[in-house]
CSV table of C-alpha atoms in Angstrom, one decimal:
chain,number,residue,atom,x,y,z
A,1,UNK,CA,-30.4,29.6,-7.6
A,2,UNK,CA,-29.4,26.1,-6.5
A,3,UNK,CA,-28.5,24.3,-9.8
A,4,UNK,CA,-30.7,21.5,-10.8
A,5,UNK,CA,-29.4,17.8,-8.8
A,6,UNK,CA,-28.0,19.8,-6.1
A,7,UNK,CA,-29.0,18.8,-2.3
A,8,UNK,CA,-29.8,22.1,-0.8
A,9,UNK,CA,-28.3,21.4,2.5
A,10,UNK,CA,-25.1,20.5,2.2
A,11,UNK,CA,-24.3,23.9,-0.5
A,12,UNK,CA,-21.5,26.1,1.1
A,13,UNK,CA,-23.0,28.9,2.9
A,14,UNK,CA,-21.2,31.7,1.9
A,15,UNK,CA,-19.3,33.0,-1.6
A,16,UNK,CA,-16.6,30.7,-2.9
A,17,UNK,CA,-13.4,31.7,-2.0
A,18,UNK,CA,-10.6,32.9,-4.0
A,19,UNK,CA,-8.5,30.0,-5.2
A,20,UNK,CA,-8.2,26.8,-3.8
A,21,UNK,CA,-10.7,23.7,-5.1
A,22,UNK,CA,-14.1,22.6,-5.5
A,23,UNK,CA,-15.0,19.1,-4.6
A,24,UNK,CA,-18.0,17.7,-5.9
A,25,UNK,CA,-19.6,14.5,-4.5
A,26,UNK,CA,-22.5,11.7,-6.3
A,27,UNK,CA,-23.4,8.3,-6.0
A,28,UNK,CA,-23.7,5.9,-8.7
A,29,UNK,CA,-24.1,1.8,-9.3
A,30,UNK,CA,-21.8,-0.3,-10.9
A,31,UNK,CA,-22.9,0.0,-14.5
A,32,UNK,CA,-22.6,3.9,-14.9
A,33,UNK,CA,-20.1,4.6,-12.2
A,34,UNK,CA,-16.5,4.2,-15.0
A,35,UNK,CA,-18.6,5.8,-17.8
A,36,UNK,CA,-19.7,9.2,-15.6
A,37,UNK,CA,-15.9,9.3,-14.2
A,38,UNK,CA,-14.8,9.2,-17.6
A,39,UNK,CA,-17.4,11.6,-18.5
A,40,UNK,CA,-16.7,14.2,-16.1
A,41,UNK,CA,-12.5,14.3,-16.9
A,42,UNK,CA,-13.8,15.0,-20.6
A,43,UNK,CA,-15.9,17.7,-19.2
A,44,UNK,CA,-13.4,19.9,-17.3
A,45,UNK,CA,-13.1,17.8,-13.8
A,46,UNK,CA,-9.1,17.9,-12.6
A,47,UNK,CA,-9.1,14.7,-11.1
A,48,UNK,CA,-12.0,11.8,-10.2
A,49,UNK,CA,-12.0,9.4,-7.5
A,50,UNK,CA,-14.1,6.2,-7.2
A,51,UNK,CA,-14.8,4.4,-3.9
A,52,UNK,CA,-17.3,2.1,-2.5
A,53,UNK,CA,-20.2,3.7,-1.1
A,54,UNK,CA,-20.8,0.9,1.5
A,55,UNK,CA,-17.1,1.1,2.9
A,56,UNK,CA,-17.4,0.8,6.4
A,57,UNK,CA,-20.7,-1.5,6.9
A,58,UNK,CA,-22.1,-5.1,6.5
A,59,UNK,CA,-22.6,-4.7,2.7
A,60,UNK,CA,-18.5,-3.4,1.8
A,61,UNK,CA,-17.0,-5.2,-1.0
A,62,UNK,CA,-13.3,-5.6,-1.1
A,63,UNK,CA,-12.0,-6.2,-4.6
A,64,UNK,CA,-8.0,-7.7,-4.9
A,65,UNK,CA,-6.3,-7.6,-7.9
A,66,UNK,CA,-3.1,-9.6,-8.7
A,67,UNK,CA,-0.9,-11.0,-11.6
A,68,UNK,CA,-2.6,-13.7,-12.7
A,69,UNK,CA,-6.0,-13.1,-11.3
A,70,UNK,CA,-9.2,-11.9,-13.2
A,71,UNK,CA,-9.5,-8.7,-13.5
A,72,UNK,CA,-13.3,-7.7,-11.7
A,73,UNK,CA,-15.4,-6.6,-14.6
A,74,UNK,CA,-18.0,-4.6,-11.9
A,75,UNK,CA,-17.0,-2.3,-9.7
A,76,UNK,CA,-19.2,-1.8,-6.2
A,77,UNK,CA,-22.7,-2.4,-6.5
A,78,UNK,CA,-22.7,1.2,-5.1
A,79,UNK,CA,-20.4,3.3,-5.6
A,80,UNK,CA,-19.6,7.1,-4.7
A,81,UNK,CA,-17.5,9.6,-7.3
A,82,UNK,CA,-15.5,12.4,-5.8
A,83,UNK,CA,-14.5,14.8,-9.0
A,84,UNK,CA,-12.2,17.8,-8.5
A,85,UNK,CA,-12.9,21.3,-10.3
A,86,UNK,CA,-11.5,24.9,-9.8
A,87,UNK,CA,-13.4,26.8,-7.5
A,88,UNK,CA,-14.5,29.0,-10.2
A,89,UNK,CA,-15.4,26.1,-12.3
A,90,UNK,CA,-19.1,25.8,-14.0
A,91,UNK,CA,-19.4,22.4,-12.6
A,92,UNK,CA,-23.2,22.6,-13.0
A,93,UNK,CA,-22.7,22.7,-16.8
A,94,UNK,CA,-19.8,19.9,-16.2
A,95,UNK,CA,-22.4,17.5,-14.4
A,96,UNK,CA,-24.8,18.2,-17.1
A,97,UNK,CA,-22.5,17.8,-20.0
A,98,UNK,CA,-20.9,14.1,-18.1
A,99,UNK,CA,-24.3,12.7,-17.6
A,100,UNK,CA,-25.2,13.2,-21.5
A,101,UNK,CA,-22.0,12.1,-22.4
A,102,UNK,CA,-22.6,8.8,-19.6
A,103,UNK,CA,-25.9,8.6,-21.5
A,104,UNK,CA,-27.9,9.1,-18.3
A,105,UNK,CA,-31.0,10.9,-18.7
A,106,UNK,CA,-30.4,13.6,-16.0
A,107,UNK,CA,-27.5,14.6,-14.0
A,108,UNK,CA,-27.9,12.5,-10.3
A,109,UNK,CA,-28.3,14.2,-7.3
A,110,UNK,CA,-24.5,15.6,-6.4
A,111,UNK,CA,-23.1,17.5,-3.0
A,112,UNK,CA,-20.3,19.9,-3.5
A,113,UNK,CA,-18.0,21.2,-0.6
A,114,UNK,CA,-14.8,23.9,-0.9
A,115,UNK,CA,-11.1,22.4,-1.1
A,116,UNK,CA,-8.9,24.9,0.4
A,117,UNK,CA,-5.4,24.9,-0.7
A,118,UNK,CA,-3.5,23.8,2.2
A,119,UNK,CA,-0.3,22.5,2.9
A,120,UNK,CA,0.1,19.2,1.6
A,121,UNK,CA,3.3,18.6,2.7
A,122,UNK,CA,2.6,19.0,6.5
A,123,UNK,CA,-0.6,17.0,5.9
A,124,UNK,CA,0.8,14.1,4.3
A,125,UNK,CA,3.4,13.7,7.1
A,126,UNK,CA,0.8,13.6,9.8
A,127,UNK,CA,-0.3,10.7,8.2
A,128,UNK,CA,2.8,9.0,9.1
A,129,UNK,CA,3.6,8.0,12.8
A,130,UNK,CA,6.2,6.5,14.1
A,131,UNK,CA,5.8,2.4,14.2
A,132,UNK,CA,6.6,0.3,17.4
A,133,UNK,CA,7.4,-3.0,15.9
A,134,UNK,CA,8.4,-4.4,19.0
A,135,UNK,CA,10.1,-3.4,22.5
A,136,UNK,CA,13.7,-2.8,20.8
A,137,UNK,CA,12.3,-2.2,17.0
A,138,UNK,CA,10.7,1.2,15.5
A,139,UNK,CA,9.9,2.4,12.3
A,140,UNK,CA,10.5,6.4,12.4
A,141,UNK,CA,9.9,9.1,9.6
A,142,UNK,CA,12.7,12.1,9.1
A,143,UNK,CA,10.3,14.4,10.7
A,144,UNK,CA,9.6,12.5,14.1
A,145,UNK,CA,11.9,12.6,17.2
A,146,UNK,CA,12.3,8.9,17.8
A,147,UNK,CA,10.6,8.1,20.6
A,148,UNK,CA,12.7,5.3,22.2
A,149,UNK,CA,16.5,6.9,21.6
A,150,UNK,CA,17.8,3.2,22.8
A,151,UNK,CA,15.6,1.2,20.7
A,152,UNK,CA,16.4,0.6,17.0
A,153,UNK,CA,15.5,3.4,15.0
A,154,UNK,CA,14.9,3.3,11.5
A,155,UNK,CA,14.2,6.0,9.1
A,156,UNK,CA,12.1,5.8,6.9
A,157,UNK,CA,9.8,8.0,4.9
A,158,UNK,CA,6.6,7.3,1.8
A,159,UNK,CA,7.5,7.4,-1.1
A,160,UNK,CA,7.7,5.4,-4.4
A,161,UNK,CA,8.9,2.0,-3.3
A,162,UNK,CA,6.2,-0.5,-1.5
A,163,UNK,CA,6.9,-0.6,2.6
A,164,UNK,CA,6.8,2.1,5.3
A,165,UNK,CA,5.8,-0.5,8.2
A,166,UNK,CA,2.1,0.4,8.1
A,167,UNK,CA,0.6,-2.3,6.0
A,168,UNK,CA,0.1,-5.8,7.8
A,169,UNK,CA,1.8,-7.4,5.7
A,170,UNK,CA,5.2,-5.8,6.1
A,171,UNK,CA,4.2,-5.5,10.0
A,172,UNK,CA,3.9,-9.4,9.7
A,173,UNK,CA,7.2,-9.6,8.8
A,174,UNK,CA,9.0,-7.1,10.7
A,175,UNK,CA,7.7,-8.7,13.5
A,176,UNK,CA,9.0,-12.3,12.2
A,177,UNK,CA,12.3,-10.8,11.5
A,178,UNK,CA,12.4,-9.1,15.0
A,179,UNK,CA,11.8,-13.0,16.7
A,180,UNK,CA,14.4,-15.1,15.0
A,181,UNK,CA,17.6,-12.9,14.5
A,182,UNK,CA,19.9,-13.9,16.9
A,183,UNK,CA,23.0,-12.3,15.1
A,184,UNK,CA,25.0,-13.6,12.2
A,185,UNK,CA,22.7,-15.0,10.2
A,186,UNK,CA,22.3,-14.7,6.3
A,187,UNK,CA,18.9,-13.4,5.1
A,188,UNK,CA,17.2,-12.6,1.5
A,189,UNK,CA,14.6,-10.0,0.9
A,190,UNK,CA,13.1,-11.3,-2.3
A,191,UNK,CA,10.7,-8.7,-3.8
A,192,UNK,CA,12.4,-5.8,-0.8
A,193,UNK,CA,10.2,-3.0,-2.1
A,194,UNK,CA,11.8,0.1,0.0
A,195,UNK,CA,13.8,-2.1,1.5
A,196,UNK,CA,12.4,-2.4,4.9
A,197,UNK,CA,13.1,-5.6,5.8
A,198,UNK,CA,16.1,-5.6,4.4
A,199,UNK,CA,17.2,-2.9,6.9
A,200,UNK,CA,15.5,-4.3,9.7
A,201,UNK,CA,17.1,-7.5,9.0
A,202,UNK,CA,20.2,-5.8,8.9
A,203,UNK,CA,20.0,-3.7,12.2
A,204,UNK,CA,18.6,-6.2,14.0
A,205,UNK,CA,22.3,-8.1,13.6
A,206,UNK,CA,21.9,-10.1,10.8
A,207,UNK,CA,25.5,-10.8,9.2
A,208,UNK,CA,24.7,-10.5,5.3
A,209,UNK,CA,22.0,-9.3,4.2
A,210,UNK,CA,20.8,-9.9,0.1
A,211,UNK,CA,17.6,-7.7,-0.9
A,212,UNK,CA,16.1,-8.0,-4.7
A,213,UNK,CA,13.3,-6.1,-6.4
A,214,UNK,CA,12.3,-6.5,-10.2
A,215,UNK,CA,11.9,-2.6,-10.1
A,216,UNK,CA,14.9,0.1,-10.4
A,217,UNK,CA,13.0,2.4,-8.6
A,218,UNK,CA,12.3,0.3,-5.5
A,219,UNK,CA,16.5,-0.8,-6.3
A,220,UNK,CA,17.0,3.1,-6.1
A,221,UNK,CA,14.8,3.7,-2.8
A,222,UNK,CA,16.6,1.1,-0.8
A,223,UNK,CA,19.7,1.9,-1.8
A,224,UNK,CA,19.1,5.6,-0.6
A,225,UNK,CA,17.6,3.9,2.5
A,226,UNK,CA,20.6,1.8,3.5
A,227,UNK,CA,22.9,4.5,3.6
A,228,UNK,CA,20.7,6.9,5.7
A,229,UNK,CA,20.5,3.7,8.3
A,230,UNK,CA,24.2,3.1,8.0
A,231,UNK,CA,22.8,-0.6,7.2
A,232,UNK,CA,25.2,-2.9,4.8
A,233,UNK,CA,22.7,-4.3,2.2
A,234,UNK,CA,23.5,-6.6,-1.2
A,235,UNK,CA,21.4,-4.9,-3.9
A,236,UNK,CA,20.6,-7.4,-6.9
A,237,UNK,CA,17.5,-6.8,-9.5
A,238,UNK,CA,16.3,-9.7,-10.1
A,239,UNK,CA,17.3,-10.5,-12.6
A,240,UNK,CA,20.9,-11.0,-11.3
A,241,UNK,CA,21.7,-14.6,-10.1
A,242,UNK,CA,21.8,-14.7,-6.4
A,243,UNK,CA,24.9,-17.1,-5.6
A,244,UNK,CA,24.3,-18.5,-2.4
A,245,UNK,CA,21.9,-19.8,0.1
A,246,UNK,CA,20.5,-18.0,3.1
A,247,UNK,CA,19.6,-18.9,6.7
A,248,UNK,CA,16.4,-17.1,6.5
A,249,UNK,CA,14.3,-15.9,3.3
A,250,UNK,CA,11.7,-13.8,3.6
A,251,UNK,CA,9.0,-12.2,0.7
A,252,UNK,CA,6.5,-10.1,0.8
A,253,UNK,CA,5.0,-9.8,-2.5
A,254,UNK,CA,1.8,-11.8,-3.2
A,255,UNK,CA,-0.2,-14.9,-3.8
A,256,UNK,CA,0.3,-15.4,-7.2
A,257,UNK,CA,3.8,-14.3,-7.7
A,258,UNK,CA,5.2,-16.1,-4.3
A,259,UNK,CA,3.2,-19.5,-6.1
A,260,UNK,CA,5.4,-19.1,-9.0
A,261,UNK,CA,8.3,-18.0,-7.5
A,262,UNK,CA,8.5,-21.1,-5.0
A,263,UNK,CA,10.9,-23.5,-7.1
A,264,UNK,CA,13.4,-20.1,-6.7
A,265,UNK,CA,12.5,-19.4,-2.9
A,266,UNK,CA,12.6,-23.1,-2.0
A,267,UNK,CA,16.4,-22.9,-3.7
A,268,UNK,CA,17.4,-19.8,-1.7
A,269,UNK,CA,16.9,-21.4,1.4
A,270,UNK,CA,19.2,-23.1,2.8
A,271,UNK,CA,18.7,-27.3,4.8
A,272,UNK,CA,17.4,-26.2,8.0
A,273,UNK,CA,17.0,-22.6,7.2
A,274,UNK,CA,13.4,-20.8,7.2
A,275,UNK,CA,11.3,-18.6,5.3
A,276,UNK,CA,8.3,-16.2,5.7
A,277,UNK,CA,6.4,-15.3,3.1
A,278,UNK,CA,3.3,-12.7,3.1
A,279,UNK,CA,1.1,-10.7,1.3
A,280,UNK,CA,-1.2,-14.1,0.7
A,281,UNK,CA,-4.8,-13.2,2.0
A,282,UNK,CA,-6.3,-16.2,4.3
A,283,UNK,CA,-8.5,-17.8,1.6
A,284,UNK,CA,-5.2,-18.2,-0.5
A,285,UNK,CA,-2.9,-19.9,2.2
A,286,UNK,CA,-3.5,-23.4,1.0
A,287,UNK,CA,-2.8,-22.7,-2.6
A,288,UNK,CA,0.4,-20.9,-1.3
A,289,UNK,CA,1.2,-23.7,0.9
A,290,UNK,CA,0.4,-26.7,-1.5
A,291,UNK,CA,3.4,-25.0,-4.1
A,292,UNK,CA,6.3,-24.5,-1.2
A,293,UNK,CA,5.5,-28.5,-0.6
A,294,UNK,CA,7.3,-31.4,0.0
A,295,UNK,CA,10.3,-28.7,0.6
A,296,UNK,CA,8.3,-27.0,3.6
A,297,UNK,CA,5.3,-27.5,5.3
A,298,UNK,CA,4.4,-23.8,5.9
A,299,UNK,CA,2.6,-22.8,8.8
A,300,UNK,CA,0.1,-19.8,9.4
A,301,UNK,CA,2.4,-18.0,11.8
A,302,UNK,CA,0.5,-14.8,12.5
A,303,UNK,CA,-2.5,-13.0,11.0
A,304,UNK,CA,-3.5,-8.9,10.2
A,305,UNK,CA,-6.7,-7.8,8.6
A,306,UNK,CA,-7.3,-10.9,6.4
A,307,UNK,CA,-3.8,-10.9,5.6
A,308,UNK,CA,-1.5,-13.7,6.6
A,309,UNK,CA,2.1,-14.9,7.5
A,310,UNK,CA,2.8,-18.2,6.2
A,311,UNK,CA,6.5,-19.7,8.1
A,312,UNK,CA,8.6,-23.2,7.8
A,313,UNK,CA,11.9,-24.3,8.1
A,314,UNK,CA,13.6,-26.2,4.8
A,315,UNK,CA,13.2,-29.7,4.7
């Protein structure tokens, strides 16, 4: 007997299997979707998801969230709850017991598919592809050959610092970075993350190389990083004072924080030096560029996804 909300066609076709998960699948709008995700952890779910249903097509709704911005009181106008049970799990009862608890007056209509246990490890790394940043620049993992030996390598894996190469913000920047080292030059990562640019600044023949994070952890990950790149790096947190000037600064943190920061940026950079900042999304480049003024007049330099590259040399 199918339980009641089930669709019949998408139930697995034969007994569950031993071990392993079961993932069960529902739609819900904005008003009910936080409650019935709450609902369902009380009721025995391991984990829930929520996504927006429309991802993909005409109607998607990308929400941002920064320091300093509203935070979005409504999530998607439709949205679509992924919650996680054992396979043996009475996730009928579960669904039941969330929707009373989400005050709804019957459980919705719900899918439910098998979660194999699997190994995550190998799965997360094919994720993860080696990054061609330019013709002599590449972003490798540990577990890829490099695939251009002459080219410069670096290694670089996930984990809990902020920049891998993938995201076009950091791409933005890397590719920056890759067009105006000649060699020698002095260069700040302000808000370095893994420390990405930092290394790339580095490798690419920069002469000193400052990178700053207001995290230990991210201080911690770029510091491990720099020595498995044989790259000479300057780690400060931030709140240590940085005591000189650099040929080129470059951030990639976000609207809001780069608005704030720009009295310190602006300082960092030296007369006739340059700066790149990112992580600004195209509808925020004028606010961006109004603070960093009458000490640059920043430019739109390159553009990813909705996300931009803002560039200018210090007046």
């Amino acid at each position: 007997m199918i339980p009641p909300g089930v669709l019949r066609d998408e139930q697995p076709e034969s007994e569950p299997q031993a071990g392993g998960w079961l993932t069960l699948a529902l739609l819900a709008d904005s008003a009910n979707a936080e409650a019935l995700s709450d609902a369902l952890l009380e009721a025995g779910a391991l984990s829930v998801d929520i996504e927006d249903a429309d991802a993909g097509t005409a109607d998607e709704r990308p929400q941002f969230g920064e320091p300093g911005m509203p935070v979005a009181v409504e999530l998607w106008p439709h949205s679509r709850i992924h919650a996680l049970f054992e396979r043996d799990a009475d996730y009928a009862s579960a669904m039941a017991e969330a929707a009373e608890r989400a005050g709804l007056t019957a459980p919705p209509p719900y899918t439910t598919a098998p979660l194999d246990e699997q190994n995550w490890v190998r799965l997360t790394q094919a994720q993860f592809e080696p990054i061609r940043v330019s013709r002599r620049l590449w972003i490798v993992p540990s577990w890829h050959r490099q695939p251009d030996p002459a080219a410069i390598n670096i290694t670089l894996d996930p984990g809990m610092a902020f920049g891998t190469g993938s995201h076009p913000t950091t791409r933005l920047c890397l590719e920056w970075l890759d067009s105006v080292i000649r060699g020698g030059e002095t260069v700040i990562d302000y808000g370095c993350g893994s420390g990405i640019l930092a290394l790339a600044a580095s490798r690419l023949g920069a002469g000193r190389v400052t990178a700053t994070d207001i995290d230990p952890h991210a201080m911690e990950a770029a510091r491990y990083n720099a020595e498995r790149n044989d790259a000479k790096l300057e780690l400060l947190l931030s709140r240590e004072h940085i005591d000189h000037a650099a040929d080129l600064v470059v951030a990639n943190i976000l609207a809001n924080p780069l608005t704030v920061l720009a009295p310190l940026l602006c300082g960092l950079t030296r007369s006739g030096g340059r700066i790149a900042l990112s992580g600004i999304l195209a509808a925020q480049a004028g606010m961006v560029q109004a603070a960093y003024r009458p000490a640059f007049e920043l430019e739109v330099a390159g553009e990813r996804e909705g996300w931009v590259l803002l560039t200018g040399t210090r007046i």
